[in-house]
mmCIF file with all atom_site columns, C-alpha atoms in Angstrom:
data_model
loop_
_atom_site.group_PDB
_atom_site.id
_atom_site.type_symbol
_atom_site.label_atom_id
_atom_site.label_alt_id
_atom_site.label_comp_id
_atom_site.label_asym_id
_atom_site.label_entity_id
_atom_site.label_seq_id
_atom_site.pdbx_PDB_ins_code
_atom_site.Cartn_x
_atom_site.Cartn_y
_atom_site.Cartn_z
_atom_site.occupancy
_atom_site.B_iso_or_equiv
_atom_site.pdbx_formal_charge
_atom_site.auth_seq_id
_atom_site.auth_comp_id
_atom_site.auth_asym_id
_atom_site.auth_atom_id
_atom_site.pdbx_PDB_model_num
ATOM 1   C CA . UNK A 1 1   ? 54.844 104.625 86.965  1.00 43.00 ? 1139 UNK A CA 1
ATOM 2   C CA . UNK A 1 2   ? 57.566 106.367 84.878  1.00 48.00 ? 1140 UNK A CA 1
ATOM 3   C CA . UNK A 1 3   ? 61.200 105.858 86.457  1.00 48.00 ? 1141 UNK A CA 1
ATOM 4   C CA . UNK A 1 4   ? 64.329 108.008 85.936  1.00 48.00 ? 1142 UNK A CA 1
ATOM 5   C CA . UNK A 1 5   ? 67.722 106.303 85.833  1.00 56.00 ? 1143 UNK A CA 1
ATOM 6   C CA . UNK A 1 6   ? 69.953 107.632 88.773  1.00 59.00 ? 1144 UNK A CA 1
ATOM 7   C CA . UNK A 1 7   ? 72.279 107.394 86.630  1.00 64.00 ? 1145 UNK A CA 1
ATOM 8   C CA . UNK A 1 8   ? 70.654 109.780 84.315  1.00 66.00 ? 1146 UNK A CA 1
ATOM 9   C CA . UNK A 1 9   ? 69.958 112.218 87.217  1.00 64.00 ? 1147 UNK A CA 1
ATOM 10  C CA . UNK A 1 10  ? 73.212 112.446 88.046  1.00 65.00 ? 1148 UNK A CA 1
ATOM 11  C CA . UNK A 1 11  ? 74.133 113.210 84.952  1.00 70.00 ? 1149 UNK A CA 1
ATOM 12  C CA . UNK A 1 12  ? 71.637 116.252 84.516  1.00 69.00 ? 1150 UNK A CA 1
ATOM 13  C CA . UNK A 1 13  ? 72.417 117.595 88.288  1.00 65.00 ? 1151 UNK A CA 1
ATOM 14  C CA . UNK A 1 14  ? 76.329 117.619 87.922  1.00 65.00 ? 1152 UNK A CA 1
ATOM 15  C CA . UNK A 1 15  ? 75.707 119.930 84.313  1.00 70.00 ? 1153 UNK A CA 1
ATOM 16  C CA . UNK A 1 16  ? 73.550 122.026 86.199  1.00 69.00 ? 1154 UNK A CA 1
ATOM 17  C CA . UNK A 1 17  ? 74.588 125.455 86.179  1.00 67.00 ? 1155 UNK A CA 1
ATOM 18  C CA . UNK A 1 18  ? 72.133 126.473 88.945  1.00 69.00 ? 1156 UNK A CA 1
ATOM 19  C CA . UNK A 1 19  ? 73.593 123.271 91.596  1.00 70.00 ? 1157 UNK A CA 1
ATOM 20  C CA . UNK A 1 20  ? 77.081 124.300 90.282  1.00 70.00 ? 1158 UNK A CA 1
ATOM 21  C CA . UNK A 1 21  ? 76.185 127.752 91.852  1.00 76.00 ? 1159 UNK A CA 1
ATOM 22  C CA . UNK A 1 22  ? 74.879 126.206 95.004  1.00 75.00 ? 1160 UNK A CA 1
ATOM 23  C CA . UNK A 1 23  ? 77.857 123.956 95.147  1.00 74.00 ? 1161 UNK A CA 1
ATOM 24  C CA . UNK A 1 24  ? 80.849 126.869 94.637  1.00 78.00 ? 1162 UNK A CA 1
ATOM 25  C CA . UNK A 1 25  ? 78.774 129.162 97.078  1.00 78.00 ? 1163 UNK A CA 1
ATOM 26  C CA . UNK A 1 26  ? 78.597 126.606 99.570  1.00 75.00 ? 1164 UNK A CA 1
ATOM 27  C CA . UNK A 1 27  ? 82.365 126.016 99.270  1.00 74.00 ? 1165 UNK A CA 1
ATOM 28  C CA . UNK A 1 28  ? 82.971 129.586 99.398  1.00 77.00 ? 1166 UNK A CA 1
ATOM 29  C CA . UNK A 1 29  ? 81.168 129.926 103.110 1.00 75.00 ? 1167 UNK A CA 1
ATOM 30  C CA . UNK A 1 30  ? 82.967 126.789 104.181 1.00 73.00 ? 1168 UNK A CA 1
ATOM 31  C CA . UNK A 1 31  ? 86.016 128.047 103.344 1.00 74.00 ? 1169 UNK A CA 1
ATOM 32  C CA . UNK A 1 32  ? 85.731 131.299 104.844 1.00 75.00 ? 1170 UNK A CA 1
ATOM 33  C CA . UNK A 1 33  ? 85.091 129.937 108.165 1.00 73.00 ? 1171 UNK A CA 1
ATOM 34  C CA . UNK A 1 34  ? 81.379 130.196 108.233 1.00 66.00 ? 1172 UNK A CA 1
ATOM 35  C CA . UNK A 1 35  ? 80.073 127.534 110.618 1.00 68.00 ? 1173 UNK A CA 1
ATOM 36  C CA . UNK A 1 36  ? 77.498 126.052 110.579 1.00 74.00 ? 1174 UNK A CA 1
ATOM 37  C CA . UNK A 1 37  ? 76.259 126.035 107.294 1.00 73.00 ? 1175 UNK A CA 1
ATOM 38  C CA . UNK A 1 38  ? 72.692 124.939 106.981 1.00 73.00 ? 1176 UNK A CA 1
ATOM 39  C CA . UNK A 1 39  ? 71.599 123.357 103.807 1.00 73.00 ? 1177 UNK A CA 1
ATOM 40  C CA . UNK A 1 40  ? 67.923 123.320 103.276 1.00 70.00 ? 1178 UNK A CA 1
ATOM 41  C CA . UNK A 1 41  ? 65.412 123.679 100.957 1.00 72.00 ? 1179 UNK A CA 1
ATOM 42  C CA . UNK A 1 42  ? 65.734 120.614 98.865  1.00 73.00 ? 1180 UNK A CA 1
ATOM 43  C CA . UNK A 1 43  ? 62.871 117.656 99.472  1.00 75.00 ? 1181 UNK A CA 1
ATOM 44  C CA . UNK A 1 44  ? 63.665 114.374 98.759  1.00 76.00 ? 1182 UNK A CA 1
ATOM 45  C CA . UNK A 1 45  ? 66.136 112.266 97.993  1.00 76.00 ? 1183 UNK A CA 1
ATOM 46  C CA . UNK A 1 46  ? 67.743 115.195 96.025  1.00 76.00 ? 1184 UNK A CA 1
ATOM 47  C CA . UNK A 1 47  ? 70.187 115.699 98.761  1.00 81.00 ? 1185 UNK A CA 1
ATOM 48  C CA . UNK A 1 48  ? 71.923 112.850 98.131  1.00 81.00 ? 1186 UNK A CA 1
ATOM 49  C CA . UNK A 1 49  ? 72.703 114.004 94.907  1.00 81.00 ? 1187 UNK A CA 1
ATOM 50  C CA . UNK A 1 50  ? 73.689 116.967 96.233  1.00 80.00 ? 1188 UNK A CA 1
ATOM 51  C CA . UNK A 1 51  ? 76.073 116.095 98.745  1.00 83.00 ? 1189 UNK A CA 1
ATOM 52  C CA . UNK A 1 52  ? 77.558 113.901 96.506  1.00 82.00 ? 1190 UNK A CA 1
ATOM 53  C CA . UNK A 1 53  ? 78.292 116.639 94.042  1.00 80.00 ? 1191 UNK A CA 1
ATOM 54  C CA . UNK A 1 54  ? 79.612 118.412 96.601  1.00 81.00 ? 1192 UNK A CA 1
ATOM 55  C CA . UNK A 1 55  ? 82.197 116.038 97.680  1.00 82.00 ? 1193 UNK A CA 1
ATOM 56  C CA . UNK A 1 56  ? 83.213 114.611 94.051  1.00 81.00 ? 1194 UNK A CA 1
ATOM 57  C CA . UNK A 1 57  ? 84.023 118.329 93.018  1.00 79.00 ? 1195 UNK A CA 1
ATOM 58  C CA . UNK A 1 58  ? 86.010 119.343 96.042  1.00 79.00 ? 1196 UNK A CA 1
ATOM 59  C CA . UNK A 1 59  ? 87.411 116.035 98.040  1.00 82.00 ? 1197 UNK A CA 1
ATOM 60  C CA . UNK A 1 60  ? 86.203 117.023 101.615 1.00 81.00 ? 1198 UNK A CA 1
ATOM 61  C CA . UNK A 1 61  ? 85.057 115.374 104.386 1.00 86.00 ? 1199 UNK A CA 1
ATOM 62  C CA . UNK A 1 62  ? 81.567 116.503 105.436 1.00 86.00 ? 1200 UNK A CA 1
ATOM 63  C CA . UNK A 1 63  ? 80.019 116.330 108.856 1.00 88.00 ? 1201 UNK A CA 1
ATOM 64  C CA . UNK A 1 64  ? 76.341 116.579 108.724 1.00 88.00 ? 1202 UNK A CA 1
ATOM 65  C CA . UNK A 1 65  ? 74.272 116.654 111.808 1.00 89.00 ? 1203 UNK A CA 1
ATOM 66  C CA . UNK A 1 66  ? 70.581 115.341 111.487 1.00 90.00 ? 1204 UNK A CA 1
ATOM 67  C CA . UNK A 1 67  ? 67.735 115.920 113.604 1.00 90.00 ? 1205 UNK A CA 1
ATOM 68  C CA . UNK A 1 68  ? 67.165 112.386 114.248 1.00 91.00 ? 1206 UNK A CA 1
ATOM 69  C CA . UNK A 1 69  ? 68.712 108.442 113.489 1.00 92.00 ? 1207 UNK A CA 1
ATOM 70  C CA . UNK A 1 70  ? 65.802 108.363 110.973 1.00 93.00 ? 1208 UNK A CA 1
ATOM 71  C CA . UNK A 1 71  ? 66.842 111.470 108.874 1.00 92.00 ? 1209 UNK A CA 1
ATOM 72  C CA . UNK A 1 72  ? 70.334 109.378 109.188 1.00 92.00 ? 1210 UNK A CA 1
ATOM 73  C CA . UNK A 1 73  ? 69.477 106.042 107.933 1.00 93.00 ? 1211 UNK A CA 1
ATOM 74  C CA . UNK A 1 74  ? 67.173 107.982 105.257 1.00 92.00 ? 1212 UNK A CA 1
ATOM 75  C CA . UNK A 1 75  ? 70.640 109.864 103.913 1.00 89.00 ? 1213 UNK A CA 1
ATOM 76  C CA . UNK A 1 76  ? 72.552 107.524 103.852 1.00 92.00 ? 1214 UNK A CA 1
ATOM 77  C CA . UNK A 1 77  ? 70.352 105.304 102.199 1.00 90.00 ? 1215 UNK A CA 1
ATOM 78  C CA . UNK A 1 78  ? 69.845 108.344 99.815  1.00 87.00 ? 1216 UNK A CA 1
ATOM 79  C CA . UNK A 1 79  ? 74.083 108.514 98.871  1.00 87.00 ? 1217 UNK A CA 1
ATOM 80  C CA . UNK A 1 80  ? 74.242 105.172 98.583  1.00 87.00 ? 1218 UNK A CA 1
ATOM 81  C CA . UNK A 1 81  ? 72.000 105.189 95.075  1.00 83.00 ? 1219 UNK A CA 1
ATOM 82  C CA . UNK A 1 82  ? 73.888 107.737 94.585  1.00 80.00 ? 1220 UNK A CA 1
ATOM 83  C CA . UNK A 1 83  ? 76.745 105.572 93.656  1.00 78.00 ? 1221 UNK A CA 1
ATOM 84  C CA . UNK A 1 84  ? 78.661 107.871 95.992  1.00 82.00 ? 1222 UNK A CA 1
ATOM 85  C CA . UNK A 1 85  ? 82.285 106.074 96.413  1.00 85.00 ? 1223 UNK A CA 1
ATOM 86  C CA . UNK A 1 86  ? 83.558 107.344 99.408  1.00 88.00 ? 1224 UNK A CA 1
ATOM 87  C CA . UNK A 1 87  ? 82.648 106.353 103.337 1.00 92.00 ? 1225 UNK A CA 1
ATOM 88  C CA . UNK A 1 88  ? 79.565 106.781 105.198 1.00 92.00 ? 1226 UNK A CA 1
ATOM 89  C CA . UNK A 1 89  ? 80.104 106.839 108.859 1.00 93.00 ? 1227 UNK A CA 1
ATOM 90  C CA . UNK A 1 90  ? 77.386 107.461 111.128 1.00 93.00 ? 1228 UNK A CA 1
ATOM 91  C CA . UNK A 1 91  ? 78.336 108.408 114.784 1.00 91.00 ? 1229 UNK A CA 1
ATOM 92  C CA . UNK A 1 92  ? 75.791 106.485 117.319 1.00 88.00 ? 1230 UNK A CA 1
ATOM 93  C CA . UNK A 1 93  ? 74.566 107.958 120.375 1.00 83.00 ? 1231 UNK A CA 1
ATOM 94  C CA . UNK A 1 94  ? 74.965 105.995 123.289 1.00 78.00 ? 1232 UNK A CA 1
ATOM 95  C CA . UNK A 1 95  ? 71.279 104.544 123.015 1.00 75.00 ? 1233 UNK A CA 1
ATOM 96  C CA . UNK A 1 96  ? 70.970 105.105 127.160 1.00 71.00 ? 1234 UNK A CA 1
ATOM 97  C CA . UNK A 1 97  ? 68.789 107.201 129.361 1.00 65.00 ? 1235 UNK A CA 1
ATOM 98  C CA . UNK A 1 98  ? 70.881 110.323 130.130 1.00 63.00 ? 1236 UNK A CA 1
ATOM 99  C CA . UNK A 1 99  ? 72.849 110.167 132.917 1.00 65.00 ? 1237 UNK A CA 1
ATOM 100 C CA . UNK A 1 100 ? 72.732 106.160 133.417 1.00 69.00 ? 1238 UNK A CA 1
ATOM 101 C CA . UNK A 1 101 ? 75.239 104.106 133.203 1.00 74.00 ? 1239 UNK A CA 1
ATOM 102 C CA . UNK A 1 102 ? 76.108 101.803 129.813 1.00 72.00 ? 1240 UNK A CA 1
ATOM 103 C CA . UNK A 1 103 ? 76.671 98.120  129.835 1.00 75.00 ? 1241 UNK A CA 1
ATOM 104 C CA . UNK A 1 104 ? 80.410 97.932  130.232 1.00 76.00 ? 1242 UNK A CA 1
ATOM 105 C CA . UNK A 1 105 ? 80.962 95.379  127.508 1.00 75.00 ? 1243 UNK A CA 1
ATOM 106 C CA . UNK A 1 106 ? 78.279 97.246  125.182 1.00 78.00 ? 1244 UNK A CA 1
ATOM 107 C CA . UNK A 1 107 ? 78.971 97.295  121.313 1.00 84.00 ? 1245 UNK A CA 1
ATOM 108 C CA . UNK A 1 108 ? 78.504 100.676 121.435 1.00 79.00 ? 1246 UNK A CA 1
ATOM 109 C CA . UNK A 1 109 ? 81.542 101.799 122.644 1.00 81.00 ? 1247 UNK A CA 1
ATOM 110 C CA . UNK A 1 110 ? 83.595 100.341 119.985 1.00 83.00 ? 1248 UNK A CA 1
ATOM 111 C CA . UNK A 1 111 ? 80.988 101.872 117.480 1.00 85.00 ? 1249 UNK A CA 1
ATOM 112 C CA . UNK A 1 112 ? 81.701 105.036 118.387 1.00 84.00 ? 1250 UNK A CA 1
ATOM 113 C CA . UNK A 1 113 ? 85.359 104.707 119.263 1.00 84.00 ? 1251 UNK A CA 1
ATOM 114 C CA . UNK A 1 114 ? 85.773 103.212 115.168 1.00 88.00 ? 1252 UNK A CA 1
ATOM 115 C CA . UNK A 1 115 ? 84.067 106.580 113.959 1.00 89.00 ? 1253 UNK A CA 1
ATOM 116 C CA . UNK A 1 116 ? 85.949 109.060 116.255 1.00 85.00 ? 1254 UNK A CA 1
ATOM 117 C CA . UNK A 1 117 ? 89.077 107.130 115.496 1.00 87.00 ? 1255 UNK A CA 1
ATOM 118 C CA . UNK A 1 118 ? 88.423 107.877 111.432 1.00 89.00 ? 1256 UNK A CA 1
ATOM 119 C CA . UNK A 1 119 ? 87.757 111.284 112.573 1.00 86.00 ? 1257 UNK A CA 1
ATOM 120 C CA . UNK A 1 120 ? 91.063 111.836 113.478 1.00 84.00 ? 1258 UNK A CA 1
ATOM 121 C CA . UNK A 1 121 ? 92.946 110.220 110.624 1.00 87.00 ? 1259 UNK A CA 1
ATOM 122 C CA . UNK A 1 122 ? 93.130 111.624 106.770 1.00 86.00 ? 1260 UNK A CA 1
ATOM 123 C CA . UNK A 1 123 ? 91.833 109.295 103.747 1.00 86.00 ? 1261 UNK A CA 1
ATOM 124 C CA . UNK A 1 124 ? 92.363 109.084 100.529 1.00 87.00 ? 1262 UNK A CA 1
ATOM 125 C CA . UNK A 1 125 ? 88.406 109.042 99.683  1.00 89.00 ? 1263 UNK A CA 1
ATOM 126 C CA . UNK A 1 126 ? 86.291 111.663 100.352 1.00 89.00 ? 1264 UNK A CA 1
ATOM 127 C CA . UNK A 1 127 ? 83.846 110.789 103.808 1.00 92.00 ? 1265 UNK A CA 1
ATOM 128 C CA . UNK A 1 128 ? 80.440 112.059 104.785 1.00 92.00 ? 1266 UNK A CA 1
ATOM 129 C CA . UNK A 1 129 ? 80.256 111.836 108.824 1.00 93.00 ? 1267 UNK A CA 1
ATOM 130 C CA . UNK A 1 130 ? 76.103 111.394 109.576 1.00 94.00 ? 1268 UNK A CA 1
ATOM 131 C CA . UNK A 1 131 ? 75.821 112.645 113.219 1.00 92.00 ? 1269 UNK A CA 1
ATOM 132 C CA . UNK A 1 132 ? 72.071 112.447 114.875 1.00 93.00 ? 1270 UNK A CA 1
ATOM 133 C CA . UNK A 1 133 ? 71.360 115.595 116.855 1.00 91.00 ? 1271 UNK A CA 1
ATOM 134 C CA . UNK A 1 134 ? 71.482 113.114 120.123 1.00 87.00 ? 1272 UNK A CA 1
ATOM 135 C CA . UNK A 1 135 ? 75.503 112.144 119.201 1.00 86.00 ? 1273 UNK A CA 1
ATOM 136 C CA . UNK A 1 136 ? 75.762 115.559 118.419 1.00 86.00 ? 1274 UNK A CA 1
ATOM 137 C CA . UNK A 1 137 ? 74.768 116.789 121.937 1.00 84.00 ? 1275 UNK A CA 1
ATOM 138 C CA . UNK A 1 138 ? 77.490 114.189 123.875 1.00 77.00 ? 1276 UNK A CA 1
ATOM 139 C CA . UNK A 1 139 ? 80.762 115.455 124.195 1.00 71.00 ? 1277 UNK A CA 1
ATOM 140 C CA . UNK A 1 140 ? 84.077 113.416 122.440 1.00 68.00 ? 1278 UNK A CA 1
ATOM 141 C CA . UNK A 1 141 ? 87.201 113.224 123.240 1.00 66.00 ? 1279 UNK A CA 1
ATOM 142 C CA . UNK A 1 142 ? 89.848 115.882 121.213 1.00 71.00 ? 1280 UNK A CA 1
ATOM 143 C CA . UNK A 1 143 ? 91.057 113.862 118.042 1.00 68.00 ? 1281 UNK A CA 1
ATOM 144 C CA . UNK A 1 144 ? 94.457 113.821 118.949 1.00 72.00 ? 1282 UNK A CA 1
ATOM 145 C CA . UNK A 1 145 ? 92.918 111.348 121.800 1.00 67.00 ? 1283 UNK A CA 1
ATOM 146 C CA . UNK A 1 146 ? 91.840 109.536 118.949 1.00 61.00 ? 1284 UNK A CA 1
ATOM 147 C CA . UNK A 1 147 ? 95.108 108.384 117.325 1.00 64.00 ? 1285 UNK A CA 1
#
C-alpha cells in the first residue's frame, strides 16, 4: 500500500492553481451575498483539505451544514489530519423525538448553549461550525441572546 504524507498533500493542493481558482471563486460568491453556497463534487477526504485552504487564505468562520452526524464526525475527522489550527464546533441536535420533551438536566443543553454562545462572539482563529441537517432544522435563539 503506497501512502502520501498529508503533509505533502497539503503542500501540492495549496500551489494548486486550479483549487486557488475554486478557492477565490468561492470567496467571490460569499462575498457577494450569495447564500447558500453548495460545495460539491470532491470525494473523499479531499474536503478537508479544501476547507482548510479556504479558511487559512481568508480567516473566516465557516458554517457548514451536513446531511447527517455521520457526514459530521467524518469532516471533522477529515480537518483534523489536516493539521487545521483553528476550532471545530459541531452544533448537536437535541437527540429527542420531535415534539417531546428533553430531560431537564440533559447535557445537551449546555452543548448547544457552548456552540451558540461561540457563535455570537469573534476569535482570533479562524472556526469551522459543523451543523447536521437535524440542528439545522431547530430554530436558535438571535446571537445577541447569546452574549
Amino acid at each position: 500500500m503506497n501512502t502520501l504524507q498529508s503533509s505533502l498533500l497539503e503542500k501540492e493542493i495549496s500551489s494548486s492553481i486550479v483549487i486557488n481558482d475554486i478557492i477565490s471563486s468561492l470567496n467571490n460568491k460569499l462575498n457577494l451575498g450569495n447564500f447558500p453556497t453548495e460545495i460539491h463534487g470532491f470525494q473523499g477526504s479531499i474536503t478537508g483539505f479544501f476547507l482548510n485552504q479556504y479558511v487559512k487564505k481568508y480567516k473566516k468562520d465557516i458554517y457548514l451544514v451536513l446531511p447527517s452526524e455521520k457526514e459530521v464526525m467524518d469532516l471533522k475527522t477529515d480537518l483534523e489530519s489536516t493539521s487545521f489550527d483553528g476550532e471545530i464546533l459541531i452544533l448537536p441536535w437535541w437527540g429527542s423525538v420531535p415534539y417531546r420533551s428533553v430531560a431537564k438536566g440533559s447535557v445537551i443543553f449546555g452543548q448547544r448553549a457552548a456552540v451558540l454562545a461561540k457563535r455570537a462572539t469573534t476569535s482570533e482563529k479562524p472556526r469551522i461550525f459543523l451543523i447536521p441537517q437535524r440542528s439545522f432544522m431547530t430554530p436558535v435563539a438571535a446571537p445577541e441572546y447569546s452574549k
